[in-house]
XYZ file of C-alpha atoms in Angstrom:
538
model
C 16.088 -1.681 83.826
C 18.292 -0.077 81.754
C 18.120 2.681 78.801
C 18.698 1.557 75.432
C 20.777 4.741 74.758
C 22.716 3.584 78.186
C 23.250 -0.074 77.591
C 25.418 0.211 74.500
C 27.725 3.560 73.824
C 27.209 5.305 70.838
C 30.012 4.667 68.126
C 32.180 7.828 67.504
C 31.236 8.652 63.777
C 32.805 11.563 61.934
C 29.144 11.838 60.046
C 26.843 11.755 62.572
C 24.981 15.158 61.761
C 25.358 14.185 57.763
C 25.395 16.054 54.866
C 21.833 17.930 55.619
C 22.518 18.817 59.234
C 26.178 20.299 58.184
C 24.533 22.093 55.251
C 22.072 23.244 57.660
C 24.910 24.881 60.306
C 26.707 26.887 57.446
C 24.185 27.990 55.842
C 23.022 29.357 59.615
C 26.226 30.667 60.133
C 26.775 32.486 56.250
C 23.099 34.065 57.735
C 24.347 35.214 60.602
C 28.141 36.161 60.110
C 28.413 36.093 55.965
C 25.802 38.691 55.488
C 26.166 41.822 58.108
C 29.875 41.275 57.028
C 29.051 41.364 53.193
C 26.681 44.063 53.500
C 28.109 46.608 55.751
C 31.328 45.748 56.454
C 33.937 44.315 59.169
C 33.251 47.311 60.894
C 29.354 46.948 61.884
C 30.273 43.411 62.755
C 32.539 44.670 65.523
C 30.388 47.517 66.514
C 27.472 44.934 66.958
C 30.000 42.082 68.015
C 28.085 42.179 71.310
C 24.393 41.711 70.142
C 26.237 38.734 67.520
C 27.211 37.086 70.658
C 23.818 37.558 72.330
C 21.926 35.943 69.145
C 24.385 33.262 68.990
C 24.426 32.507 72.936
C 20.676 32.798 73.198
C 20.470 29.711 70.455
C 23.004 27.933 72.432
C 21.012 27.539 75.426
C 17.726 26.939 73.745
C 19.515 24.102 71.867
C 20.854 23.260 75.337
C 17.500 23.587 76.896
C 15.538 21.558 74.267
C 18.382 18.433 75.378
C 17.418 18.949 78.343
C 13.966 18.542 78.459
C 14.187 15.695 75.850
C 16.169 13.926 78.126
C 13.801 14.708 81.348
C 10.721 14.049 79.607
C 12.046 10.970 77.100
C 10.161 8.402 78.652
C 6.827 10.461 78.069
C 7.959 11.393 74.429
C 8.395 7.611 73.604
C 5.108 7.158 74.811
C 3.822 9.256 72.811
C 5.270 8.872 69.518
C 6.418 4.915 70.014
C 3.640 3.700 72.971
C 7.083 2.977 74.441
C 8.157 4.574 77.594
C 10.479 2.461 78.324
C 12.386 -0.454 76.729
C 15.344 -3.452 78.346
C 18.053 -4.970 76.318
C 16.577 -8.464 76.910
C 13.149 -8.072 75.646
C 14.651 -7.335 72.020
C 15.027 -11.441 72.192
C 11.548 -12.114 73.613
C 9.812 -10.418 70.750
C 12.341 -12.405 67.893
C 11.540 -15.580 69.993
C 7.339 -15.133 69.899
C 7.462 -14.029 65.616
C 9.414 -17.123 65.060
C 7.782 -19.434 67.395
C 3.958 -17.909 66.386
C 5.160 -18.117 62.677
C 6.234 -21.776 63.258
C 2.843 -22.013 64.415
C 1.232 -20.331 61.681
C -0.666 -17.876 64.541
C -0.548 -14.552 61.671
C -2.279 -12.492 64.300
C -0.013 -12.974 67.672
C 3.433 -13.257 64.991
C 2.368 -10.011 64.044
C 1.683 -8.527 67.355
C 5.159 -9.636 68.069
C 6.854 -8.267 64.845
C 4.996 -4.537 65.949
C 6.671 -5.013 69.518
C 10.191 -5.304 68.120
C 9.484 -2.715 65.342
C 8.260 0.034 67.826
C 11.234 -1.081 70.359
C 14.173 -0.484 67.398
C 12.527 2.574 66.237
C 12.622 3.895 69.634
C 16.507 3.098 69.981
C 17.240 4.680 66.604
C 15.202 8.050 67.311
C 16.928 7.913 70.749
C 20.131 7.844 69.285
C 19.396 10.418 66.526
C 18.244 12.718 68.525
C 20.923 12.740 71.344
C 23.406 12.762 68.148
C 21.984 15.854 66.915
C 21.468 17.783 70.059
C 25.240 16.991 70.757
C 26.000 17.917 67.287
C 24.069 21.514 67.569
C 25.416 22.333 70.531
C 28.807 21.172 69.828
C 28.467 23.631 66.376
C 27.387 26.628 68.135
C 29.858 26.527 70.412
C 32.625 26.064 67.403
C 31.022 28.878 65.623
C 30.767 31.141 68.577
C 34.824 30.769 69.225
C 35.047 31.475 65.656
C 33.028 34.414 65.714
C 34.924 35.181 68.888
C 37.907 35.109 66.598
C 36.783 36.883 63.757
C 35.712 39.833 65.654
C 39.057 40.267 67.498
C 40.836 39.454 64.432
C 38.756 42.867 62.580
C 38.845 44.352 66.001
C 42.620 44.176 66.007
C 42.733 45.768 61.986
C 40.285 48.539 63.485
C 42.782 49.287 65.492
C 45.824 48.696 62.995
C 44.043 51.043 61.149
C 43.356 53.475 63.901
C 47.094 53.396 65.056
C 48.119 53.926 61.398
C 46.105 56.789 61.123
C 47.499 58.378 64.836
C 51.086 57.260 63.439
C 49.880 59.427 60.292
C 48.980 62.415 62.624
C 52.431 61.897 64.585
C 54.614 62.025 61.172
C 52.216 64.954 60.583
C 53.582 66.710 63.479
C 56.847 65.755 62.899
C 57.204 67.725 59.447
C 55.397 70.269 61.235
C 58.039 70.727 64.192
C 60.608 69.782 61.913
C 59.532 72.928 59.951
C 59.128 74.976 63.415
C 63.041 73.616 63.599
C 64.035 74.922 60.359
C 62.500 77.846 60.403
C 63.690 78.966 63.993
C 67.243 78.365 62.351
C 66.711 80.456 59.664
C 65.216 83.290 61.483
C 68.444 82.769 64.138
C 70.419 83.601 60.720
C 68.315 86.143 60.668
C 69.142 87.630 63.403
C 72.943 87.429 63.030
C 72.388 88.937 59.510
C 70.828 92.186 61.247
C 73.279 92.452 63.237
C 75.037 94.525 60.137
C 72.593 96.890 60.428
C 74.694 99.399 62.615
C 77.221 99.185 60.121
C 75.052 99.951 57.101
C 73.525 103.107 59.352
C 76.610 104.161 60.022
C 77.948 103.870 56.051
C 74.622 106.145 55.346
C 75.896 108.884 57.991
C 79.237 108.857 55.989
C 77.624 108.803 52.729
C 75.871 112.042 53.457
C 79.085 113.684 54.719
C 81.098 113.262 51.512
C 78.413 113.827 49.821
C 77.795 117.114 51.080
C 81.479 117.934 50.223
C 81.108 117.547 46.583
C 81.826 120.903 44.435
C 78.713 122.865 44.509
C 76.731 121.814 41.283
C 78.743 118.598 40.362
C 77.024 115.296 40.228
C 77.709 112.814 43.185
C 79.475 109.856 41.372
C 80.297 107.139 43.723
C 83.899 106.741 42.302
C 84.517 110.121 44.133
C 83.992 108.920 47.038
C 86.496 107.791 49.353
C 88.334 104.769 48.924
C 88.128 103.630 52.569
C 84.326 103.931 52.206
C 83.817 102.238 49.083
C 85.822 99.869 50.611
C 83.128 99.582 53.637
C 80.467 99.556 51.053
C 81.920 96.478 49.139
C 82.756 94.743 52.220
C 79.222 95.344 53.858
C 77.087 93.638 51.114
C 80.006 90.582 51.271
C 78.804 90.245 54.787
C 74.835 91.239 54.468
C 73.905 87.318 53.658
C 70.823 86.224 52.173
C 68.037 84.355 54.496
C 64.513 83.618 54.958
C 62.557 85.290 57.292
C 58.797 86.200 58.361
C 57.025 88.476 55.952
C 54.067 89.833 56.550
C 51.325 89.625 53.965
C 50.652 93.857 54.339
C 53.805 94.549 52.782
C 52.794 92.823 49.714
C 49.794 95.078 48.593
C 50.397 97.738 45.477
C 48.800 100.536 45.813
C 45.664 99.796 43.913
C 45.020 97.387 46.210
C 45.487 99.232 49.383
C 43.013 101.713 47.729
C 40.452 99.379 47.000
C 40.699 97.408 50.170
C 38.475 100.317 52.098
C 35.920 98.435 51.139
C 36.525 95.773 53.005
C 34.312 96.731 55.434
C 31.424 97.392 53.490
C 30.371 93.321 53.015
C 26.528 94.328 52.128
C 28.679 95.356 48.691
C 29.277 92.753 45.656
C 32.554 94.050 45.465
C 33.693 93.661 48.999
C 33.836 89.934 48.111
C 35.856 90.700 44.528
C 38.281 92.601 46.640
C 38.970 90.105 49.290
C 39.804 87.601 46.341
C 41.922 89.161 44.786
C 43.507 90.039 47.736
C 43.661 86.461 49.214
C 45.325 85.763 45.721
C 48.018 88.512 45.714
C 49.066 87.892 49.334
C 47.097 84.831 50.719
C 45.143 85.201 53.858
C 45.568 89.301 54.703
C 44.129 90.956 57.771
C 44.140 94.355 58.243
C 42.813 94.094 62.064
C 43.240 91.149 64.672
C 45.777 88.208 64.935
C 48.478 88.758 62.339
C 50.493 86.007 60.914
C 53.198 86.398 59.263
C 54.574 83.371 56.231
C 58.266 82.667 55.665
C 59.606 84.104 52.703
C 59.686 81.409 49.381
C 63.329 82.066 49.198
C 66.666 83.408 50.752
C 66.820 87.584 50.231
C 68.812 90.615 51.472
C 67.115 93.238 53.230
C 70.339 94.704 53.674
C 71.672 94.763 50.206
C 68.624 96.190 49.102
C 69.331 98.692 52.049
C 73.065 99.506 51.159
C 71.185 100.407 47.519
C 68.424 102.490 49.139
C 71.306 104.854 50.260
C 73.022 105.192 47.636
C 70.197 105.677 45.632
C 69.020 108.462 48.022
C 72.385 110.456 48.303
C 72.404 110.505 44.207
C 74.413 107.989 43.716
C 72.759 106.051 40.837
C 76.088 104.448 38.506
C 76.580 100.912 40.706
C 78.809 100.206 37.552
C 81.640 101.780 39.619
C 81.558 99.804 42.425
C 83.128 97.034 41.634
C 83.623 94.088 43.894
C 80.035 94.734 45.296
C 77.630 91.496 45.486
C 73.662 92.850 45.305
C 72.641 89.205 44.841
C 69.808 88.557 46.442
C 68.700 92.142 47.208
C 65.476 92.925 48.559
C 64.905 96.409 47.057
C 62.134 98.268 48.626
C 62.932 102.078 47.844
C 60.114 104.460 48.538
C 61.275 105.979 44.825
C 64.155 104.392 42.727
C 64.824 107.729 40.930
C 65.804 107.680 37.225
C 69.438 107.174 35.566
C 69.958 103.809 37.479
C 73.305 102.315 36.071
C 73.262 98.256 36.868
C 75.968 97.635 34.056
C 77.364 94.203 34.949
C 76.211 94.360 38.504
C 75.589 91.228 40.466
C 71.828 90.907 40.827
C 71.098 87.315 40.517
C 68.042 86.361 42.619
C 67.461 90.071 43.318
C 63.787 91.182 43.873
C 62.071 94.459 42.535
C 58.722 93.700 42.930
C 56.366 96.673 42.463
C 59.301 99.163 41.965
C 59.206 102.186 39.500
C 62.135 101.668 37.438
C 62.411 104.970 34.843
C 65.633 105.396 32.661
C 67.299 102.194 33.918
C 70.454 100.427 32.775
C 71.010 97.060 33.502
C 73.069 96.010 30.336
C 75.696 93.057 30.577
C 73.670 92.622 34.339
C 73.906 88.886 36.043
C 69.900 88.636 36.602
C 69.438 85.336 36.789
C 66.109 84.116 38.668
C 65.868 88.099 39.354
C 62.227 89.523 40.170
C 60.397 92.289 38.366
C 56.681 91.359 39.130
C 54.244 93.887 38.877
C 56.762 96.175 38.853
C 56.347 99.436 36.689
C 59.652 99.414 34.436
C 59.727 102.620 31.571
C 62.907 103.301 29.183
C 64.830 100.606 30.683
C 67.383 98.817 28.915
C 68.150 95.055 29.386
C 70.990 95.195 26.733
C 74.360 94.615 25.825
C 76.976 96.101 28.008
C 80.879 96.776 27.202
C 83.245 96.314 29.738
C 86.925 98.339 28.399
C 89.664 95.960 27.461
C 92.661 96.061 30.083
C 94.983 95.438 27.597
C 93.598 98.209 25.519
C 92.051 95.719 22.840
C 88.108 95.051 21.880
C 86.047 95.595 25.243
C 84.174 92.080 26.822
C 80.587 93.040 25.692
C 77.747 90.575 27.160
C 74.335 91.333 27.013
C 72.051 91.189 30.507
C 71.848 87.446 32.163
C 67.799 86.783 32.056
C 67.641 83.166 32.774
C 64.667 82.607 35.021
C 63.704 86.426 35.376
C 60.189 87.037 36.670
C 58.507 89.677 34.773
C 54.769 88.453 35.326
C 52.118 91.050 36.048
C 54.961 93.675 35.239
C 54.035 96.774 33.085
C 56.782 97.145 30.145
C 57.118 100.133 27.653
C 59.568 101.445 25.398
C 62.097 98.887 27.180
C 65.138 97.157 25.240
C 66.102 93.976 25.574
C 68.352 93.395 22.213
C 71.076 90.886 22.658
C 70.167 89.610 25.961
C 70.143 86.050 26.736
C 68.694 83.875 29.357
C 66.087 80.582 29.319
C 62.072 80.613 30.399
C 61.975 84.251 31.535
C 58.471 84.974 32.242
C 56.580 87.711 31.179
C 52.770 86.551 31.988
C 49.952 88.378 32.794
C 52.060 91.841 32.340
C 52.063 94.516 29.257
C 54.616 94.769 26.738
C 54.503 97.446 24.604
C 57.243 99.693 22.678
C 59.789 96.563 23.922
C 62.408 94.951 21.517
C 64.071 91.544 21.620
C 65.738 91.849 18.786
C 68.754 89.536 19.039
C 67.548 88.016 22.295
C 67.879 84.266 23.028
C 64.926 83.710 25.011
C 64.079 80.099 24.688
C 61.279 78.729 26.807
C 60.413 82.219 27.756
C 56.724 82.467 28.344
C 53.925 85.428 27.261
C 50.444 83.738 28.831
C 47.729 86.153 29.256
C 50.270 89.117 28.242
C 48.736 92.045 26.483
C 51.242 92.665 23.636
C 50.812 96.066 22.241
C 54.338 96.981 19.629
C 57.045 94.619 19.988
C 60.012 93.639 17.991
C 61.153 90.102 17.696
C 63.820 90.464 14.898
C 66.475 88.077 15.265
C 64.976 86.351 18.424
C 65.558 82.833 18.980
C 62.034 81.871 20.407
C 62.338 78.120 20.543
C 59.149 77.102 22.412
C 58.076 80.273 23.590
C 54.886 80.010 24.584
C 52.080 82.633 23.860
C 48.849 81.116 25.031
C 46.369 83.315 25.950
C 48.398 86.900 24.956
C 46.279 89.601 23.923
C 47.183 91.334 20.843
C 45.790 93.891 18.264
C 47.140 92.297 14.851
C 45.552 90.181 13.272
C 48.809 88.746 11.191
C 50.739 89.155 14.595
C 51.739 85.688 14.353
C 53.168 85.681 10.869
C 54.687 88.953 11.783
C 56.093 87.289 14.680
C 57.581 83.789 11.983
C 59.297 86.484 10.067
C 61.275 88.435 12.605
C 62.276 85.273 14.398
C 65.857 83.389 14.280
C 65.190 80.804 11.271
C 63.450 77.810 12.648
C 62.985 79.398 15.894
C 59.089 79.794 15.806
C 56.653 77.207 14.899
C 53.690 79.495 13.496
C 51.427 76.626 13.338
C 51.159 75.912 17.134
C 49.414 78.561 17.572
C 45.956 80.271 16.378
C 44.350 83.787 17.184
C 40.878 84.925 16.914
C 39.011 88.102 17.537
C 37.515 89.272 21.049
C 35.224 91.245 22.258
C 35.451 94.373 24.330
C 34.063 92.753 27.231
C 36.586 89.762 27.165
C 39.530 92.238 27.186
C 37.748 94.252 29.874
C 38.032 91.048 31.910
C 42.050 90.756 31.872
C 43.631 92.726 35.402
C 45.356 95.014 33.977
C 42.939 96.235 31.110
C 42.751 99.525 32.991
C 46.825 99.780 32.631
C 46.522 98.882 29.105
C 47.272 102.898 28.108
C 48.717 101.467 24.311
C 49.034 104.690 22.507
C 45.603 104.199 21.002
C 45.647 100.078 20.422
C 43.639 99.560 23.291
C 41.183 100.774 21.263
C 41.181 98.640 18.338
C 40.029 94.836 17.898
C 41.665 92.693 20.000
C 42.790 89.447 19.527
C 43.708 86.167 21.534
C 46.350 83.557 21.068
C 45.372 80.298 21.407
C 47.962 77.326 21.838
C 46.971 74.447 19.686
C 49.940 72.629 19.298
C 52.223 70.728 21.774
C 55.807 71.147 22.545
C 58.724 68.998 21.593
């Protein structure tokens, strides 16, 4: 006695769970992989990749289970559904041989008895059949879709971690800049270092200074040309070797006075203006502590602390005309004199990337001066010329005049009256934020030169080439300012229409930082007005 499912093998069929049974398995798997992956992401598929396995393995072996007990409890299932338990290959003839021998006999009732027999017996092979088909079928798809989940989750595992080791390779490069900056800045501060080394020399010019010095005639001005030619010769030679480097500056040394004055009230935080202080402060200097950890930032550029020294000294033994020291470089001087006294003398000196931040500069000469890039923020600068200079002919002809070298001078946040600078000539110097009043340009090629947020009291612009110069947001206290301004100009120079002005109030102009500086001979005073920028550049 033999199974029917056992007496003939089943014939390998490419379509043996059909078009509804394969629908059926991707549509279970777009359920269970397609829509945590749609919804939320690669990433919640491989944090939950273990409870996706769990779902997917406990189906397996109920699928696995359910064959199982099919095939131990078949014969009762048959039973059941067919009256069958069991069937043999040979009686599929005896039931064909008793329909055609009862039909031959025209016996209706035992030909159909016969023709139920073979019906239930084929409808028990072809359930058999089906249902071992499908059970292998399930089981074979869960398994295929479990090794592709398998897959798919290592796969996004693997880009979790792409993207995890692109991130760390991020942070490395990160911390490569960051040493490589370490690097450059421990080379810089060694140059440093071997800069400073100059300093006994430039201590030891000061002790000679103030020996010939002291030998001058009773009453007669110093004058560095009376000084010895050895120790001019020292001079010269010591700002050829004082070179220019960056070093670590310490936010402290950057406050003006009106903000040391103010920052008392640092400590007083249960006061409005506590905060108000510590902005501006944070924007004048970035992060300042006056207690605790100190850190100090490299400087933004190369300076001198030793030029600016060599001029300290000879500012402080009288010594104020530098236009007779010839052969001396000041480029790059950091210039931090306690007081720069008056009657400076810069004629034609070499002061290109020079910085006189927050100096008092009273009387000051520095016609035909190379200032290019030079710095004069919030510095304090009163009857200064920035003119034209005359150097004497050797040849005992017409003198080399040149007019002071502005290209890239930093005025910003500067305070300017009664200051000249007629014929002077340099590209995008920049006078923002500061005060101009009682200054002339007239003559001066300042193209690309900027005036934002300037308060702009008196000031002469006869002759100036002011190719876009920009004055957006200046202050003024004339309401025709801007033709007055289109007339004075070089011819073509100034494009009056690019700009607008309008009235303010006294509470706007209160609001600009250096409205309390603002002494104007009275203007302050009167309606003021803003410029507005309507028009683009070319």
């Amino acid at each position: 006695m033999t199974e029917a499912g056992d007496s003939k093998p089943a014939k390998p069929d490419g379509g043996a769970i059909g078009p509804v049974g394969l629908s059926i398995i991707v549509f279970f798997l777009g359920v269970v992989v397609g829509i945590p992956v749609a919804n939320f992401g690669a990433d919640v598929l491989v944090r939950y990749a273990g409870e996706v396995f769990a779902i997917l393995f406990a189906v397996f072996l109920v699928a696995v289970l359910i064959a199982a007990l099919i095939a131990l409890f078949r014969k009762q299932i048959w039973s059941a559904i067919f009256k069958r338990a069991e069937f043999e290959v040979d009686r599929f003839a005896r039931p064909l041989a008793d329909v055609a021998q009862f039909a031959a006999e025209q016996k209706v009732q035992e030909a159909t008895g016969a023709a139920r027999d073979l019906a239930e017996l084929v409808l028990a092979r072809y359930a058999w059949v089906s249902t071992r088909r499908w059970l292998m079928a399930t089981i074979t798809a869960l398994i295929a879709a479990i090794a592709a989940l398998a897959g798919s989750a290592l796969l996004f595992q693997q880009n979790q971690l792409l993207r995890t080791q692109i991130g760390l390779m991020g942070d490395q490069n990160s911390r490569i800049e960051e040493q490589n900056r370490f690097i450059q800045s421990q080379i810089e501060l060694g140059e440093a270092q071997r800069s400073t080394s100059i300093v006994p020399e430039i201590l030891e010019i000061g002790s000679l200074l103030a020996q010939e010095v002291q030998q001058f005639q009773a009453g007669a001005a110093p004058s560095i040309a009376s000084l010895s030619p050895g120790l001019r010769a020292r001079i010269i030679a010591a700002t050829t070797a004082a070179r220019p480097y960056r070093y670590l500056r310490n936010p402290l040394t950057d406050l003006d006075e009106q903000l040391l004055m103010s920052s008392g009230l640092l400590r007083r935080t249960d006061l409005a203006a506590s905060a108000t202080i510590r902005q501006q402060l944070d924007a004048v200097s970035g992060n300042v502590q006056f207690a605790g950890a100190q850190s100090g930032v490299m400087s933004d550029r190369p300076l001198s602390p030793e030029r600016g020294q060599i001029l300290a000294l000879l500012i402080y033994n009288g010594l104020t005309d530098f236009s007779e020291l010839n052969g001396a470089d000041f480029s790059f001087a950091e210039v931090r004199a306690a007081s720069m006294g008056s009657s400076l003398r810069f004629r034609f000196a070499s002061l290109r990337f020079s910085n006189f931040d927050r100096q008092l500069l009273v009387g000051a000469e520095f016609d035909g001066a190379h200032l290019e890039h030079a710095r004069f923020r919030n510095a304090n600068i009163n009857y200064t010329r920035f003119g034209v200079g005359e150097l004497p002919s050797i040849s005992g002809g017409e003198g080399l005049k040149q007019g002071a070298q502005l290209s890239g001078a930093d005025f910003s946040g500067a305070i300017l009256k009664h200051v000249a600078f007629d014929g002077s000539r340099g590209f995008g110097i920049n006078f923002d934020g500061g005060i101009v009043h009682q200054v002339t340009f007239g003559g001066t090629s300042m193209a690309g030169s900027t005036f934002r947020g300037t308060i702009v009291g008196v000031a002469d612009f006869t002759g100036a080439d002011l190719k876009s110069v920009d004055l957006d947001g200046a202050i003024v206290f004339d309401a025709a300012f801007l033709d007055t301004v289109a007339a004075q100009a070089a011819p073509e120079s100034f494009v009056r229409d690019r700009f607008e002005i309008a009235a303010i109030t006294p509470d706007e102009f209160a609001r600009h930082p250096l409205w309390s500086d603002a002494w104007l001979d009275g203007l302050e005073a009167k309606q003021a007005y803003r410029i507005t920028r309507v028009g683009a550049f070319e």
